[in-house]
Tab-separated table of C-alpha atoms in Angstrom:
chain	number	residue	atom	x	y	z
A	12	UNK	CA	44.809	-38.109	-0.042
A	13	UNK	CA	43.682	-41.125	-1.525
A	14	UNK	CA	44.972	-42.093	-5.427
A	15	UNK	CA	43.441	-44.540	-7.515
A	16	UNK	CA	45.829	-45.657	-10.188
A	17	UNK	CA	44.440	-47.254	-13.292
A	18	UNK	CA	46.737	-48.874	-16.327
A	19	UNK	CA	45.512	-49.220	-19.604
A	20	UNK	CA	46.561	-51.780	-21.808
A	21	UNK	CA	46.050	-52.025	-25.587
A	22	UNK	CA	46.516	-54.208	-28.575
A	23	UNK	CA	49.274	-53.686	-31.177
A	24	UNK	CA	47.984	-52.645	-34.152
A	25	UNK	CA	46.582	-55.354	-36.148
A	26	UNK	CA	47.847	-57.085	-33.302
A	27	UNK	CA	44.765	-59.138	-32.817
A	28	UNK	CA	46.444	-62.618	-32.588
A	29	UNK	CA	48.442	-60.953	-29.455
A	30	UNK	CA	44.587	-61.003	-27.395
A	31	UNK	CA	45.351	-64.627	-26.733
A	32	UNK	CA	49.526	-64.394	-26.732
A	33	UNK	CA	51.324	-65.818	-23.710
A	34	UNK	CA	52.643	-62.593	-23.251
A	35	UNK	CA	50.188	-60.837	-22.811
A	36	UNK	CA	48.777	-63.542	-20.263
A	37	UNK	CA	52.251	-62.654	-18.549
A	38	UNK	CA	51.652	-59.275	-18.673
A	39	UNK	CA	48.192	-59.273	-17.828
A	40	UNK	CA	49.111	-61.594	-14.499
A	41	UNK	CA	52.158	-59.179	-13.743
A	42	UNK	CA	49.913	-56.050	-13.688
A	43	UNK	CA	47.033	-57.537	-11.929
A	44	UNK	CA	49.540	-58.496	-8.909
A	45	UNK	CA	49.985	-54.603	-8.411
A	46	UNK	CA	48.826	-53.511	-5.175
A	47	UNK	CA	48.927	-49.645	-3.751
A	48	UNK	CA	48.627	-48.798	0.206
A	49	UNK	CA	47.647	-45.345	-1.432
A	50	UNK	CA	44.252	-46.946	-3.047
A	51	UNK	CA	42.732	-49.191	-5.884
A	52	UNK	CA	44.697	-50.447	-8.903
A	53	UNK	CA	42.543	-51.247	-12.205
A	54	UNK	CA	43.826	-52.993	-14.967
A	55	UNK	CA	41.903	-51.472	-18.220
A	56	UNK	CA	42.355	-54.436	-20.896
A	57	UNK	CA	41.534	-53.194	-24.392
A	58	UNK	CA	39.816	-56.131	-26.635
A	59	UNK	CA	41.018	-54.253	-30.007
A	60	UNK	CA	43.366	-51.426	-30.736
A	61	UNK	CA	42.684	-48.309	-29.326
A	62	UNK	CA	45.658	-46.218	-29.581
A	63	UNK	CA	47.275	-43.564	-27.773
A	64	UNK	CA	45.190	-40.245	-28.515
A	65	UNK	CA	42.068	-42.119	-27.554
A	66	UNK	CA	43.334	-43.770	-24.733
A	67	UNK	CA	44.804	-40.982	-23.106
A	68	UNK	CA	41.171	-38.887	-23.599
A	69	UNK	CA	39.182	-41.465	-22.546
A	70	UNK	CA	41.074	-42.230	-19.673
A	71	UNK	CA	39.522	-39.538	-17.055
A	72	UNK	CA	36.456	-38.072	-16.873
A	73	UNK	CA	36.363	-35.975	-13.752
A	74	UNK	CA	33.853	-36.320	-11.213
A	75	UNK	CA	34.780	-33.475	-9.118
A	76	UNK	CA	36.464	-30.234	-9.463
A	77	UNK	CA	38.833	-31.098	-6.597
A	78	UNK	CA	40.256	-34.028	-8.933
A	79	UNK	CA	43.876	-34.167	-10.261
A	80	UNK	CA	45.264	-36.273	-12.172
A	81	UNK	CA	48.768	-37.547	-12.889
A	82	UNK	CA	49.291	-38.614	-16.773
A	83	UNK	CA	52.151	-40.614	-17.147
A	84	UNK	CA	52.577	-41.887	-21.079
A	85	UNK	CA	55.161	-44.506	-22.337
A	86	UNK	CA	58.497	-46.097	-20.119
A	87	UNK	CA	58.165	-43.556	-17.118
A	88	UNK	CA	59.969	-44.090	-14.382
A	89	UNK	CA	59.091	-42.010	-11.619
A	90	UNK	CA	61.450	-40.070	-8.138
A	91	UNK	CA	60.842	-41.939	-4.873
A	92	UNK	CA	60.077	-38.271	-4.144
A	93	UNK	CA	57.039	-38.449	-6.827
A	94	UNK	CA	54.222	-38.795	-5.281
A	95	UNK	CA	54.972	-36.322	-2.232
A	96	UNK	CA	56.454	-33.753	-4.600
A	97	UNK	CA	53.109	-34.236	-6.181
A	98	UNK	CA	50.689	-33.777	-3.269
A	99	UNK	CA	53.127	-30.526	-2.395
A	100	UNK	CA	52.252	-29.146	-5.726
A	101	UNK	CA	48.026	-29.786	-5.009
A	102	UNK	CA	48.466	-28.237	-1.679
A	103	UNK	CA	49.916	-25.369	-2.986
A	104	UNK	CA	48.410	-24.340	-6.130
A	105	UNK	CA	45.098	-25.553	-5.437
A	106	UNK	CA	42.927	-24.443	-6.886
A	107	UNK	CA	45.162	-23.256	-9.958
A	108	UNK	CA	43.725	-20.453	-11.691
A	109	UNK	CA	41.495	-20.768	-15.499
A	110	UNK	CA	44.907	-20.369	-17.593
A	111	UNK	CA	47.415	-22.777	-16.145
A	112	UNK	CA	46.351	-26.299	-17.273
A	113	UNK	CA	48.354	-28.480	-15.098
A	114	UNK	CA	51.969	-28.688	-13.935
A	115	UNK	CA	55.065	-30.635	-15.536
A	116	UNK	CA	56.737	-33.317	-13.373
A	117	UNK	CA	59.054	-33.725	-16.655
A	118	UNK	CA	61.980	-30.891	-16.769
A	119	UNK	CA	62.411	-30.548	-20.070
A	120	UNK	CA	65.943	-29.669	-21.471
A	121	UNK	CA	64.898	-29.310	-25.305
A	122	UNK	CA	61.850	-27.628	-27.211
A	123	UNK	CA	60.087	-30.907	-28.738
A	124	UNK	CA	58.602	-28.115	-31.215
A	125	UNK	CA	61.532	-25.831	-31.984
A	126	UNK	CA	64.477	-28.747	-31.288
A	127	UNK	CA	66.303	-25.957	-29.291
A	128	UNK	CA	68.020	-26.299	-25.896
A	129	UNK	CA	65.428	-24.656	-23.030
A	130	UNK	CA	67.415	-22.321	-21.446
A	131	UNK	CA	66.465	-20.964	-17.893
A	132	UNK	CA	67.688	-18.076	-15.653
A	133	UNK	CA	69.344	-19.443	-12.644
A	134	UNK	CA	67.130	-16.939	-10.535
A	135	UNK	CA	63.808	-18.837	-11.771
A	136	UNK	CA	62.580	-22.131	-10.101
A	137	UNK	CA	59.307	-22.464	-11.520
A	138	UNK	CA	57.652	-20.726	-14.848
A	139	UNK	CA	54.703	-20.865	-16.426
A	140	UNK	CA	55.795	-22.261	-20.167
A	141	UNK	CA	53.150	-22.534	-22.750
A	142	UNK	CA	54.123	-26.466	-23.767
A	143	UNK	CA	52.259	-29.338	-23.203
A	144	UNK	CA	53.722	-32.649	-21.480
A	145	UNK	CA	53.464	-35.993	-21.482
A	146	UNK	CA	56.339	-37.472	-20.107
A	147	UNK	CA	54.562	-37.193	-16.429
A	148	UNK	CA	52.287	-34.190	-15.659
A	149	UNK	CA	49.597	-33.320	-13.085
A	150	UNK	CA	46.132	-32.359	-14.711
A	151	UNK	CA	43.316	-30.603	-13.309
A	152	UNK	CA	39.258	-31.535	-13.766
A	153	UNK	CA	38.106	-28.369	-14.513
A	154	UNK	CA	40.908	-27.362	-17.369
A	155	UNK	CA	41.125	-31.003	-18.598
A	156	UNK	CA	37.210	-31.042	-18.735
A	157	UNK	CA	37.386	-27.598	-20.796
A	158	UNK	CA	40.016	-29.700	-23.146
A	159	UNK	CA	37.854	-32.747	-23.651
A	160	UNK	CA	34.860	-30.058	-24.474
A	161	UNK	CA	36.534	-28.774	-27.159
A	162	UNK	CA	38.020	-31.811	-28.554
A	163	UNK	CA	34.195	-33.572	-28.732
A	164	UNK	CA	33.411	-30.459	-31.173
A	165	UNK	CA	36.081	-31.682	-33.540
A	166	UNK	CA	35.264	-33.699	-36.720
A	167	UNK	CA	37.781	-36.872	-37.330
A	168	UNK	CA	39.853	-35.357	-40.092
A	169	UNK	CA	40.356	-32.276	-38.205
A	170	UNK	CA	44.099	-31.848	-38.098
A	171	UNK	CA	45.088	-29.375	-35.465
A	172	UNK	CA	48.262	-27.422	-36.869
A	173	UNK	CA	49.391	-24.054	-35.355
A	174	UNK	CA	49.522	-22.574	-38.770
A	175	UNK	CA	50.848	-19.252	-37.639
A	176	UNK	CA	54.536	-21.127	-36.820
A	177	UNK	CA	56.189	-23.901	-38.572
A	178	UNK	CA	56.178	-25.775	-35.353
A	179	UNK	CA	57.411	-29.713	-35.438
A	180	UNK	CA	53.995	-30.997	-33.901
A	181	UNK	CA	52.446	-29.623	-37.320
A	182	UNK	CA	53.887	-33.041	-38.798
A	183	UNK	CA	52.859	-34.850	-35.881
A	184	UNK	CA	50.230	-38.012	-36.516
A	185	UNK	CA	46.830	-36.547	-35.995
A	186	UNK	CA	45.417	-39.736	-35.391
A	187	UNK	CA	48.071	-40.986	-32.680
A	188	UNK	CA	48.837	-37.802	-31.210
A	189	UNK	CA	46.676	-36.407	-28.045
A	190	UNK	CA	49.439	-34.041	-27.147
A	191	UNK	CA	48.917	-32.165	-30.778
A	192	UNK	CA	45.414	-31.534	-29.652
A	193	UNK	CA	46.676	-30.219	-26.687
A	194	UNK	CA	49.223	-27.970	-27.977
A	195	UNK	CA	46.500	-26.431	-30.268
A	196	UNK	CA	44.327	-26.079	-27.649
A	197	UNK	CA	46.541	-23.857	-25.245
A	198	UNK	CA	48.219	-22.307	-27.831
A	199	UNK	CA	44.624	-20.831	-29.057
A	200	UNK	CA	43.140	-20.273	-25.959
A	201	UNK	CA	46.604	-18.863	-24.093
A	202	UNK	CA	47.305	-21.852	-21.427
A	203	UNK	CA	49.632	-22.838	-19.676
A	204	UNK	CA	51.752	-25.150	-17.693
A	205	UNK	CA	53.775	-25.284	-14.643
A	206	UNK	CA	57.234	-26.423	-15.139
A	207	UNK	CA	59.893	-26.913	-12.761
A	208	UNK	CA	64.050	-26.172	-12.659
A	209	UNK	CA	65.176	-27.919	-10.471
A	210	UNK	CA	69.029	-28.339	-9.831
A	211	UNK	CA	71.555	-29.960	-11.437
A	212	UNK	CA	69.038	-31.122	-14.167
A	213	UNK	CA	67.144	-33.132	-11.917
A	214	UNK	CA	63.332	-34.229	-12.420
A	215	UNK	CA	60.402	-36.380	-10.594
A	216	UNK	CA	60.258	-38.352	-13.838
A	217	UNK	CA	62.245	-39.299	-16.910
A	218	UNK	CA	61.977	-41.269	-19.700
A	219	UNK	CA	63.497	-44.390	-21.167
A	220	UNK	CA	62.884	-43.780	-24.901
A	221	UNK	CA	61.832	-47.394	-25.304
A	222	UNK	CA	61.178	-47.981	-29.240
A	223	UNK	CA	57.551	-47.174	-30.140
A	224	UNK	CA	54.871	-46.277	-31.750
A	225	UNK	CA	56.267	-42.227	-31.786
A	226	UNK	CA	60.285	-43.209	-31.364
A	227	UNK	CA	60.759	-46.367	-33.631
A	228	UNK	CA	64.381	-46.272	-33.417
A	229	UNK	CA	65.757	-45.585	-30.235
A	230	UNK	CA	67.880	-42.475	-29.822
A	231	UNK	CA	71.600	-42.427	-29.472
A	232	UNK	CA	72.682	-42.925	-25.830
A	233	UNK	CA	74.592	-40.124	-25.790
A	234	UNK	CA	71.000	-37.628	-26.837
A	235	UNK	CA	69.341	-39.775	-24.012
A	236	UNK	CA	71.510	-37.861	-21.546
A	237	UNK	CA	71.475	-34.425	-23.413
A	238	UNK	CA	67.928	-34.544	-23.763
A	239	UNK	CA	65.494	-36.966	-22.857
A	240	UNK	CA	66.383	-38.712	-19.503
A	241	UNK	CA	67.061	-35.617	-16.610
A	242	UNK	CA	68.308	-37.430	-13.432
A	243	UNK	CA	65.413	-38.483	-10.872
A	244	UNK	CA	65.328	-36.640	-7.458
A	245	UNK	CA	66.563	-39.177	-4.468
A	246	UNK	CA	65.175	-38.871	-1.199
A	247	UNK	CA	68.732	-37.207	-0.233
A	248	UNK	CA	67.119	-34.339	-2.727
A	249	UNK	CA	64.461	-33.403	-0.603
A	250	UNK	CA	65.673	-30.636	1.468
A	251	UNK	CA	66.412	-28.745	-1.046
A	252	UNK	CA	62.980	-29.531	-2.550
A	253	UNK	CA	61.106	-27.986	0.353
A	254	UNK	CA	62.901	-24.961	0.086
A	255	UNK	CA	61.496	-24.221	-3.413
A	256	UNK	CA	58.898	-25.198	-3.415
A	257	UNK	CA	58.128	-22.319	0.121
A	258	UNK	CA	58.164	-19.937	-2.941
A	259	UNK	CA	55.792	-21.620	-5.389
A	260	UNK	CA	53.385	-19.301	-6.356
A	261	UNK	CA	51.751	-19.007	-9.518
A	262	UNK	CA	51.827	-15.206	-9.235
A	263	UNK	CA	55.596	-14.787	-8.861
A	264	UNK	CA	56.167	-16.735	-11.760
A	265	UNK	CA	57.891	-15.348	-15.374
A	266	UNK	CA	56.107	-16.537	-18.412
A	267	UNK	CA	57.356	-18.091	-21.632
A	268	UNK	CA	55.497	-18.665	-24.714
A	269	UNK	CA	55.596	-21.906	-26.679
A	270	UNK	CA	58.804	-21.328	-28.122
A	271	UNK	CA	60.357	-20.901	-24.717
A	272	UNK	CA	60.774	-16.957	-25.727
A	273	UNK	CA	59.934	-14.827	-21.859
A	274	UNK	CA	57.182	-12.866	-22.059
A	275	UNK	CA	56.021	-9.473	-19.986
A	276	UNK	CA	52.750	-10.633	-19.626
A	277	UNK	CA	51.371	-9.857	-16.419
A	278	UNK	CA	49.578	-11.887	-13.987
A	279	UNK	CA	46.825	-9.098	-14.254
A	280	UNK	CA	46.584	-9.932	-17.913
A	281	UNK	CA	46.378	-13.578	-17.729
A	282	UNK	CA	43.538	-13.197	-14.860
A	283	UNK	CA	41.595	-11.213	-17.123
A	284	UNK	CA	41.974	-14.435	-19.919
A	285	UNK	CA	40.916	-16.682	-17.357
């Protein structure tokens, strides 16, 4: 299938002297030399600061219903396995039903919203988990269309808190933050994600933790490895792969709420949100 990859960058904040820096020349000529065999590269070069929540939702507009796209925010680095994993996931879901938003490529190991450890039964390889991701994640045009709807009937100073539970993304920047939105947005209208377990902690992307806009300090090396940086699948990983993914089925999978609690709703039920 072919995958047209386009990278957005922005200005710093303020940052307007940096429109003419040498680094971001260098930058500019290091991202223009990207090439794909898989199909076009675009460079997106912002003139003035856009930021991260508008970025990311102005980024893709689908065109098609058969569109997916792959979202992958910040220092991502991504499993040789990544874009094959990917295309299994299309194949098999495709087309996912009204209430599962997109899949996870992340596996997260800790509740961004709760700080707990995610703890899954060894018996379950995939779930649906009501949590939005960012740190790589596989989005479809119809649900992501339905999520840009809702957001264009939002005023500017609309701050989207889940008031119903002291959740962390309540203190979240509503200005910088698309994945707030997001969280609202299947919390309130009961979506949900795909998210792996694969073994031994491993993932098809993790994360770097660079310091930014949303981690100004880097964290300790030692939460980097309990937390935020799963090891990446290797090529030597895919057998294994193959024979989970013969049982991915969005019917067969449990269902966990947003604060990673199971839940006995049936796929019946979630048919009849849809």
């Amino acid at each position: 299938m072919p995958v047209k990859i386009t990278i957005f960058l922005d200005v710093p904040p303020g940052g307007t002297r940096a429109l003419g820096s040498e680094e971001r020349k260098r930058l500019l000529q290091v991202l223009r030399r990207i090439r794909s065999k898989h199909g076009p590269v675009t460079v997106e070069k912002r003139e003035k600061h856009i930021g991260l929540k508008k970025n990311v939702l102005s980024s893709w507009v689908p065109q098609s219903a058969k569109e997916y796209a792959v979202f992958l925010e910040d220092d991502i680095e991504v499993s040789p396995l990544f874009l094959y994993l990917s295309s299994m996931y299309i194949t098999k879901m495709h087309p996912l039903p009204p209430y599962v938003m997109g899949v996870s490529l992340f596996n997260d190991r800790v509740n961004q919203l709760t700080g707990k450890v995610v703890r899954v039964p060894d018996s379950v390889s995939f779930r649906l988990y009501q949590q939005a991701q960012s740190w790589g994640a596989i989005m479809s045009a119809k649900q992501w269309l339905g999520f840009l709807d809702f957001t264009a009937t939002l005023g500017n100073e609309f701050d989207p808190n889940i008031t119903e539970i002291a959740y962390g993304s309540n203190n979240w920047d509503k200005h910088s933050s698309w994945k707030k939105f997001l969280l609202y947005y299947m919390f309130y209208s009961e979506k949900y994600m795909v998210y792996p377990t694969f073994p031994g902690n491993t993932s098809i992307t993790t994360h770097h933790v660079e310091a930014s806009e949303h981690f100004p300090v880097r964290p300790s090396a030692e939460r980097l490895q309990r937390e935020l940086r799963p090891r990446l699948l290797q090529v030597s990983d895919l057998p294994a792969m193959m024979s989970m993914f013969k049982t991915l089925h969005w019917r067969d999978m449990p269902v966990f709420d947003m604060s990673h609690n199971m839940t006995y709703m049936e796929w019946r039920h979630l048919v009849r949100l849809g």
